[in-house]
């Protein structure tokens, strides 16, 4: 097996001289008058585990199918490993695709399923056996080679499908909702498994998912798709902490959004009058590209807000409201609060002690405050 081609601390997408492995340039796909994919440009680097994240119908599968060559491109170009794919049929691309329904052959053993593509390719028997053994080991199914798919659990079937799609050693593996059929716990275990295998092989993965937690866990970078377009591309932390729009902020994680008007616009800070929605000014400790009087939105995550019974110091970033509900989730509690302004927000707190009789509870009036660098200012 090959060595990983991407070290944990190297990020080729941050290097302007790095050459992308997959280049998607202004790609559009229409079905009649539906723009399934709408002018998407995207570079993906060797060894990445790139997630396409978006709601149902946002164009993720269509983009993947164009990469695989199962779908023609209406407009634009796709290059893989320096080669334009326009004239390359799917079976000649250095690409394999793993579908959501794993489509294993039910009458064949696990070994035969994995060997299938290699046999068709006409590889010598000894070499096929060697490679199947290697793949079974990789997905930790060494002792399951003789079983039929129906004798396996969902997670095991998923791993067979993965082994099969890796058998011909594609340079690029496309996975469409690979964990969609697994239940939550198994899904989480399998996510780590998938990352480990991907790192061991150094194969470039593009994974389609509608599950934002999954995208956060798996990926080197995420491309958020909305309505056929890429809404934002970034590392998971960038997408979460610095969303570029209300859509992305709301799609990835939970968020509170306050609308307001810019009243002070300086190089080192801005002040937003958010009295209508928050009942206070919002002070932001960095400059923002905006105009005075401009309407914009302040997005802040529930875990970045602090609850208190006493009013904290300061004249901004303090709202007041009534705790309507507390959801205890074990590791944390989520407070649903009705602000005096009439807006509802979520605030979460980590539960560090087992039981806190002094803790803030429902029906209490509370102040909610946050730091001047805790949220993101959005202009769209
Ligand atoms: P996703 O995978 O994000 O759920 P898809 O790529 O499957 O989205 O679909 C994007 C849009 O293109 C949807 O509106 C879908 O109905 C449409 N679409 C996809 N495939 C076809 C097709 N073969 N014919 C007509 N419309 C299609
Ligand atoms: Mg899909």
Coordinates of C-alpha atoms and ligand atoms in Angstrom, one line a residue:
X1 CA 0.0 0.0 0.0
X2 CA 1.1 3.5 -0.7
X3 CA 2.2 6.0 1.9
X4 CA -0.1 8.9 2.8
X5 CA 0.6 11.7 0.4
X6 CA -0.7 14.5 2.6
X7 CA 0.8 15.1 6.0
X8 CA -1.6 16.3 8.7
X9 CA 0.0 19.7 8.8
X10 CA 0.4 20.4 5.1
X11 CA -2.6 22.0 3.4
X12 CA -1.9 22.4 -0.3
X13 CA -5.0 24.5 -0.7
X14 CA -3.2 27.2 1.3
X15 CA -0.3 27.1 -1.1
X16 CA -0.8 29.2 -4.2
X17 CA 1.8 27.2 -6.1
X18 CA 0.2 23.8 -5.4
X19 CA -1.2 22.0 -8.4
X20 CA -4.7 20.7 -7.9
X21 CA -5.5 17.0 -8.6
X22 CA -9.1 17.7 -9.7
X23 CA -9.9 20.9 -11.4
X24 CA -13.6 21.7 -11.9
X25 CA -14.0 24.8 -14.0
X26 CA -17.3 26.6 -14.4
X27 CA -19.2 23.4 -14.6
X28 CA -23.0 23.6 -15.3
X29 CA -25.4 20.7 -15.8
X30 CA -29.0 21.3 -16.9
X31 CA -31.9 18.9 -17.2
X32 CA -34.4 20.7 -19.3
X33 CA -34.7 24.1 -17.6
X34 CA -33.4 22.8 -14.2
X35 CA -29.9 23.9 -13.3
X36 CA -28.8 20.9 -11.3
X37 CA -25.2 22.2 -11.1
X38 CA -24.8 25.9 -11.8
X39 CA -21.3 27.3 -12.7
X40 CA -19.3 25.4 -10.1
X41 CA -15.5 25.9 -9.9
X42 CA -13.6 23.9 -7.4
X43 CA -10.0 22.6 -7.0
X44 CA -9.3 19.4 -5.0
X45 CA -5.8 18.3 -4.0
X46 CA -4.2 14.9 -3.9
X47 CA -4.8 13.0 -0.7
X48 CA -7.8 15.2 0.3
X49 CA -10.9 13.9 1.9
X50 CA -13.2 16.5 0.4
X51 CA -16.9 16.6 1.4
X52 CA -19.7 18.0 -0.8
X53 CA -22.3 19.0 1.8
X54 CA -25.8 20.2 1.0
X55 CA -29.5 19.5 1.3
X56 CA -31.4 17.2 -0.9
X57 CA -31.5 18.4 -4.5
X58 CA -28.6 20.8 -4.2
X59 CA -26.7 19.1 -7.0
X60 CA -24.2 17.0 -5.1
X61 CA -24.8 13.6 -6.8
X62 CA -25.0 15.3 -10.2
X63 CA -21.5 16.8 -9.7
X64 CA -20.1 13.5 -8.6
X65 CA -21.7 11.7 -11.6
X66 CA -20.0 14.2 -13.9
X67 CA -16.7 13.5 -12.3
X68 CA -17.2 9.7 -12.8
X69 CA -18.3 10.2 -16.4
X70 CA -21.8 8.9 -15.9
X71 CA -23.3 12.2 -16.8
X72 CA -22.2 14.6 -19.6
X73 CA -21.3 18.2 -18.8
X74 CA -23.5 20.9 -20.2
X75 CA -20.9 23.6 -19.9
X76 CA -17.4 23.9 -18.3
X77 CA -14.5 21.5 -17.9
X78 CA -13.3 18.8 -15.5
X79 CA -9.6 17.9 -15.3
X80 CA -8.3 14.9 -13.3
X81 CA -4.6 14.5 -12.8
X82 CA -3.8 17.1 -15.5
X83 CA -6.0 15.4 -18.1
X84 CA -9.2 16.9 -19.5
X85 CA -12.0 14.4 -19.0
X86 CA -14.3 15.6 -21.8
X87 CA -13.4 12.8 -24.2
X88 CA -12.6 10.1 -21.6
X89 CA -15.3 7.5 -21.0
X90 CA -16.1 6.5 -17.4
X91 CA -14.3 3.2 -17.5
X92 CA -11.0 4.8 -18.6
X93 CA -11.0 7.5 -15.8
X94 CA -8.7 6.9 -12.8
X95 CA -11.9 7.1 -10.8
X96 CA -14.2 4.8 -9.0
X97 CA -17.6 5.4 -7.4
X98 CA -19.2 3.9 -4.3
X99 CA -22.9 4.2 -4.3
X100 CA -25.3 4.7 -1.4
X101 CA -26.9 1.3 -2.0
X102 CA -23.8 -0.7 -1.9
X103 CA -25.0 -3.0 -4.8
X104 CA -23.0 -6.0 -3.6
X105 CA -23.7 -9.2 -5.6
X106 CA -25.9 -11.2 -3.2
X107 CA -25.0 -14.6 -4.6
X108 CA -21.2 -14.0 -4.4
X109 CA -19.0 -14.3 -1.4
X110 CA -17.2 -11.2 0.0
X111 CA -14.0 -12.3 -1.7
X112 CA -15.7 -12.7 -5.0
X113 CA -17.4 -9.4 -4.7
X114 CA -14.1 -7.6 -4.0
X115 CA -12.4 -9.6 -6.8
X116 CA -15.1 -8.9 -9.4
X117 CA -13.5 -5.9 -11.1
X118 CA -10.0 -7.3 -11.0
X119 CA -11.2 -10.5 -12.8
X120 CA -12.9 -8.5 -15.5
X121 CA -9.7 -6.6 -15.9
X122 CA -8.0 -10.0 -16.5
X123 CA -5.5 -9.8 -13.6
X124 CA -3.6 -13.0 -12.9
X125 CA -5.2 -15.2 -10.3
X126 CA -2.3 -15.0 -7.8
X127 CA -2.3 -11.2 -7.9
X128 CA -6.1 -11.0 -7.4
X129 CA -5.9 -13.3 -4.3
X130 CA -3.1 -11.1 -2.9
X131 CA -4.9 -7.9 -3.5
X132 CA -8.2 -9.3 -2.0
X133 CA -6.4 -10.4 1.1
X134 CA -4.7 -7.0 1.4
X135 CA -8.1 -5.2 1.1
X136 CA -9.9 -7.6 3.5
X137 CA -7.2 -6.7 6.0
X138 CA -7.5 -3.0 5.3
X139 CA -11.2 -3.1 6.1
X140 CA -10.7 -5.5 9.0
X141 CA -12.8 -8.4 7.5
X142 CA -10.0 -11.0 7.2
X143 CA -12.1 -13.8 8.5
X144 CA -15.3 -12.9 6.5
X145 CA -14.1 -13.6 3.0
X146 CA -16.2 -16.7 2.5
X147 CA -19.4 -15.2 3.7
X148 CA -22.3 -13.9 1.6
X149 CA -23.5 -10.3 1.9
X150 CA -26.7 -11.3 3.8
X151 CA -24.5 -12.9 6.5
X152 CA -22.9 -9.5 7.3
X153 CA -24.1 -6.5 9.4
X154 CA -24.8 -3.2 7.7
X155 CA -21.4 -1.8 8.7
X156 CA -19.6 -4.9 7.4
X157 CA -21.4 -4.7 4.1
X158 CA -20.4 -1.0 3.9
X159 CA -16.7 -2.0 4.4
X160 CA -17.0 -4.7 1.7
X161 CA -18.3 -2.1 -0.7
X162 CA -15.4 0.2 0.2
X163 CA -12.9 -2.6 -0.4
X164 CA -14.5 -3.4 -3.7
X165 CA -14.4 0.2 -4.9
X166 CA -10.7 0.4 -3.9
X167 CA -9.7 -2.9 -5.6
X168 CA -8.7 -1.4 -8.9
X169 CA -6.6 1.2 -7.1
X170 CA -8.4 4.3 -8.3
X171 CA -6.6 7.6 -7.8
X172 CA -9.9 9.2 -7.0
X173 CA -12.7 7.6 -5.1
X174 CA -16.2 9.1 -5.2
X175 CA -18.5 8.2 -2.4
X176 CA -22.2 9.1 -2.5
X177 CA -23.7 9.2 1.0
X178 CA -21.4 6.2 1.9
X179 CA -22.7 5.9 5.5
X180 CA -26.4 6.7 4.7
X181 CA -27.6 3.2 5.5
X182 CA -26.0 2.9 8.9
X183 CA -27.5 3.9 12.3
X184 CA -26.0 6.7 14.3
X185 CA -23.5 4.9 16.5
X186 CA -22.2 2.7 13.7
X187 CA -22.0 5.7 11.5
X188 CA -19.7 7.5 13.9
X189 CA -17.4 4.5 14.3
X190 CA -17.4 4.0 10.5
X191 CA -16.5 7.7 9.9
X192 CA -13.2 7.3 11.8
X193 CA -12.6 4.0 10.0
X194 CA -13.1 5.7 6.7
X195 CA -10.7 8.5 7.6
X196 CA -8.1 6.0 8.7
X197 CA -8.3 4.0 5.6
X198 CA -8.2 7.1 3.4
X199 CA -5.1 8.3 5.2
X200 CA -3.4 4.9 4.9
X201 CA -3.9 4.8 1.2
X202 CA -3.4 8.4 0.3
X203 CA -6.2 8.1 -2.3
X204 CA -8.2 11.2 -2.9
X205 CA -11.8 10.9 -1.6
X206 CA -14.7 13.1 -2.6
X207 CA -17.6 12.3 -0.3
X208 CA -21.2 13.5 -0.7
X209 CA -23.2 13.9 2.4
X210 CA -26.2 15.9 3.6
X211 CA -25.1 15.4 7.2
X212 CA -23.1 18.4 8.5
X213 CA -21.7 16.6 11.5
X214 CA -20.4 13.9 9.2
X215 CA -18.8 16.5 7.0
X216 CA -17.1 18.2 10.0
X217 CA -15.7 14.9 11.2
X218 CA -14.5 13.5 7.9
X219 CA -13.1 16.2 5.8
X220 CA -10.0 18.1 5.1
X221 CA -12.3 20.7 3.4
X222 CA -16.0 21.1 2.8
X223 CA -17.8 22.6 -0.2
X224 CA -21.2 23.7 0.9
X225 CA -23.7 23.4 -2.0
X226 CA -27.0 25.2 -2.3
X227 CA -29.3 25.2 -5.3
X228 CA -26.6 23.9 -7.7
X229 CA -24.0 26.4 -6.6
X230 CA -21.1 26.3 -4.2
X231 CA -22.0 28.5 -1.3
X232 CA -18.6 28.3 0.5
X233 CA -15.5 26.2 0.4
X234 CA -13.3 25.9 3.5
X235 CA -11.8 23.8 6.2
X236 CA -14.4 22.5 8.7
X237 CA -13.4 25.1 11.3
X238 CA -13.5 27.9 8.8
X239 CA -17.0 26.9 7.7
X240 CA -18.2 26.7 11.3
X241 CA -16.4 29.8 12.7
X242 CA -16.4 32.0 9.6
X243 CA -19.5 31.3 7.6
X244 CA -19.8 33.6 4.6
X245 CA -23.6 33.9 4.5
X246 CA -26.7 33.3 6.6
X247 CA -27.3 30.2 4.5
X248 CA -24.0 28.5 5.5
X249 CA -24.2 29.7 9.1
X250 CA -27.7 28.1 9.4
X251 CA -26.9 25.0 7.5
X252 CA -23.7 24.0 9.5
X253 CA -24.4 23.8 13.2
X254 CA -27.0 25.7 15.1
X255 CA -26.8 29.5 15.2
X256 CA -28.6 32.7 16.5
X257 CA -28.8 35.5 13.9
X258 CA -29.6 39.1 14.8
X259 CA -30.4 41.7 12.1
X260 CA -29.1 45.2 12.6
X261 CA -27.8 48.4 11.1
X262 CA -24.2 49.6 11.2
X263 CA -23.8 52.7 13.3
X264 CA -20.0 52.9 13.7
X265 CA -17.7 51.6 11.0
X266 CA -14.0 51.8 12.0
X267 CA -10.9 49.9 11.0
X268 CA -10.7 48.1 14.3
X269 CA -14.3 47.7 15.2
X270 CA -17.9 48.1 14.2
X271 CA -21.0 48.8 16.2
X272 CA -24.4 47.4 15.1
X273 CA -27.7 48.7 16.3
X274 CA -29.6 45.5 16.8
X275 CA -32.2 47.0 19.2
X276 CA -35.2 45.6 17.2
X277 CA -34.0 41.9 17.4
X278 CA -31.6 41.8 20.3
X279 CA -32.6 44.8 22.3
X280 CA -29.0 46.0 22.4
X281 CA -26.0 47.2 20.4
X282 CA -23.6 44.6 19.1
X283 CA -19.9 45.5 19.3
X284 CA -17.5 43.7 17.0
X285 CA -13.8 44.0 17.7
X286 CA -12.6 44.0 14.1
X287 CA -13.2 45.9 11.0
X288 CA -15.8 44.7 8.5
X289 CA -16.2 45.6 4.8
X290 CA -19.5 47.4 5.0
X291 CA -21.1 50.9 4.8
X292 CA -22.6 53.0 7.5
X293 CA -26.4 52.4 7.7
X294 CA -26.0 49.1 6.0
X295 CA -28.2 46.3 7.1
X296 CA -26.3 43.2 8.1
X297 CA -26.6 40.1 10.3
X298 CA -24.7 39.0 13.3
X299 CA -24.4 35.2 13.7
X300 CA -23.4 33.7 17.0
X301 CA -23.2 30.1 18.0
X302 CA -25.1 28.9 21.1
X303 CA -21.9 27.8 22.9
X304 CA -20.3 31.2 22.5
X305 CA -22.9 32.8 24.7
X306 CA -22.8 33.1 28.5
X307 CA -25.8 33.0 30.9
X308 CA -25.9 35.0 34.2
X309 CA -28.5 36.1 36.7
X310 CA -26.7 39.4 37.3
X311 CA -26.3 42.0 34.5
X312 CA -22.6 41.8 33.3
X313 CA -20.5 45.0 32.8
X314 CA -20.7 46.8 29.5
X315 CA -23.1 48.5 27.2
X316 CA -23.2 46.1 24.3
X317 CA -23.5 42.4 23.6
X318 CA -25.9 41.9 26.5
X319 CA -29.4 40.6 25.9
X320 CA -32.1 39.7 28.4
X321 CA -34.8 37.1 28.4
X322 CA -36.8 34.3 30.0
X323 CA -35.6 30.7 30.0
X324 CA -38.5 28.7 28.4
X325 CA -37.0 25.3 28.3
X326 CA -33.8 23.5 29.2
X327 CA -32.8 20.4 27.2
X328 CA -30.4 18.2 29.1
X329 CA -28.2 16.3 26.6
X330 CA -25.7 14.7 29.0
X331 CA -22.5 16.4 27.9
X332 CA -24.3 19.8 27.6
X333 CA -27.6 21.5 28.2
X334 CA -29.4 23.7 25.6
X335 CA -31.4 26.6 26.9
X336 CA -34.2 28.0 24.8
X337 CA -34.7 31.6 25.7
X338 CA -37.4 34.1 24.8
X339 CA -35.7 37.5 24.6
X340 CA -37.5 40.7 25.7
X341 CA -37.5 41.7 22.0
X342 CA -39.7 38.6 21.2
X343 CA -36.9 36.7 19.4
X344 CA -36.1 33.2 20.5
X345 CA -32.5 32.0 20.8
X346 CA -30.5 28.9 21.9
X347 CA -27.7 29.0 24.4
X348 CA -25.7 25.9 25.3
X349 CA -23.6 25.2 28.3
X350 CA -21.2 22.4 28.9
X351 CA -22.1 20.3 31.9
X352 CA -18.9 20.1 33.9
X353 CA -20.4 18.8 37.2
X354 CA -22.9 16.0 37.5
X355 CA -25.7 17.9 39.1
X356 CA -25.8 21.6 39.9
X357 CA -28.7 22.6 42.2
X358 CA -27.7 26.3 41.7
X359 CA -27.8 26.0 38.0
X360 CA -30.1 28.3 35.9
X361 CA -33.4 26.6 35.2
X362 CA -36.6 27.2 33.2
X363 CA -38.8 30.2 34.0
X364 CA -35.8 32.2 35.2
X365 CA -35.0 35.7 33.9
X366 CA -31.4 35.8 32.6
X367 CA -28.8 37.9 30.9
X368 CA -27.0 36.5 27.9
X369 CA -23.7 38.0 26.9
X370 CA -20.8 37.4 24.6
X371 CA -17.3 38.5 23.7
X372 CA -16.7 41.1 21.0
X373 CA -15.0 38.5 18.8
X374 CA -17.4 35.6 19.4
X375 CA -19.6 35.8 16.3
X376 CA -19.5 36.4 12.6
X377 CA -20.8 39.5 10.7
X378 CA -22.6 38.5 7.6
X379 CA -23.5 40.8 4.7
X380 CA -25.6 38.3 2.7
Ligands
LIG1 P1 -28.5 15.9 -4.4 O1 -27.6 14.7 -4.7 O2 -27.8 17.1 -3.9 O3 -29.7 15.5 -3.6 P2 -29.0 15.8 -7.3 O4 -27.7 16.1 -7.9 O5 -29.4 14.4 -7.3 O6 -29.1 16.5 -5.8 O7 -30.1 16.7 -8.1 C1 -30.0 18.1 -8.3 C2 -31.2 18.5 -9.1 O8 -31.2 18.0 -10.4 C3 -32.6 18.1 -8.5 O9 -33.5 19.2 -8.7 C4 -32.9 16.9 -9.3 O10 -34.3 16.8 -9.3 C5 -32.4 17.2 -10.7 N1 -32.0 16.0 -11.4 C6 -31.0 15.2 -11.1 N2 -30.9 14.2 -12.0 C7 -31.8 14.4 -12.9 C8 -32.2 13.7 -14.1 N3 -31.6 12.6 -14.5 N4 -33.3 14.3 -14.8 C9 -33.9 15.4 -14.4 N5 -33.5 16.1 -13.3 C10 -32.6 15.6 -12.5
LIG2 MG1 -27.7 12.7 -4.0

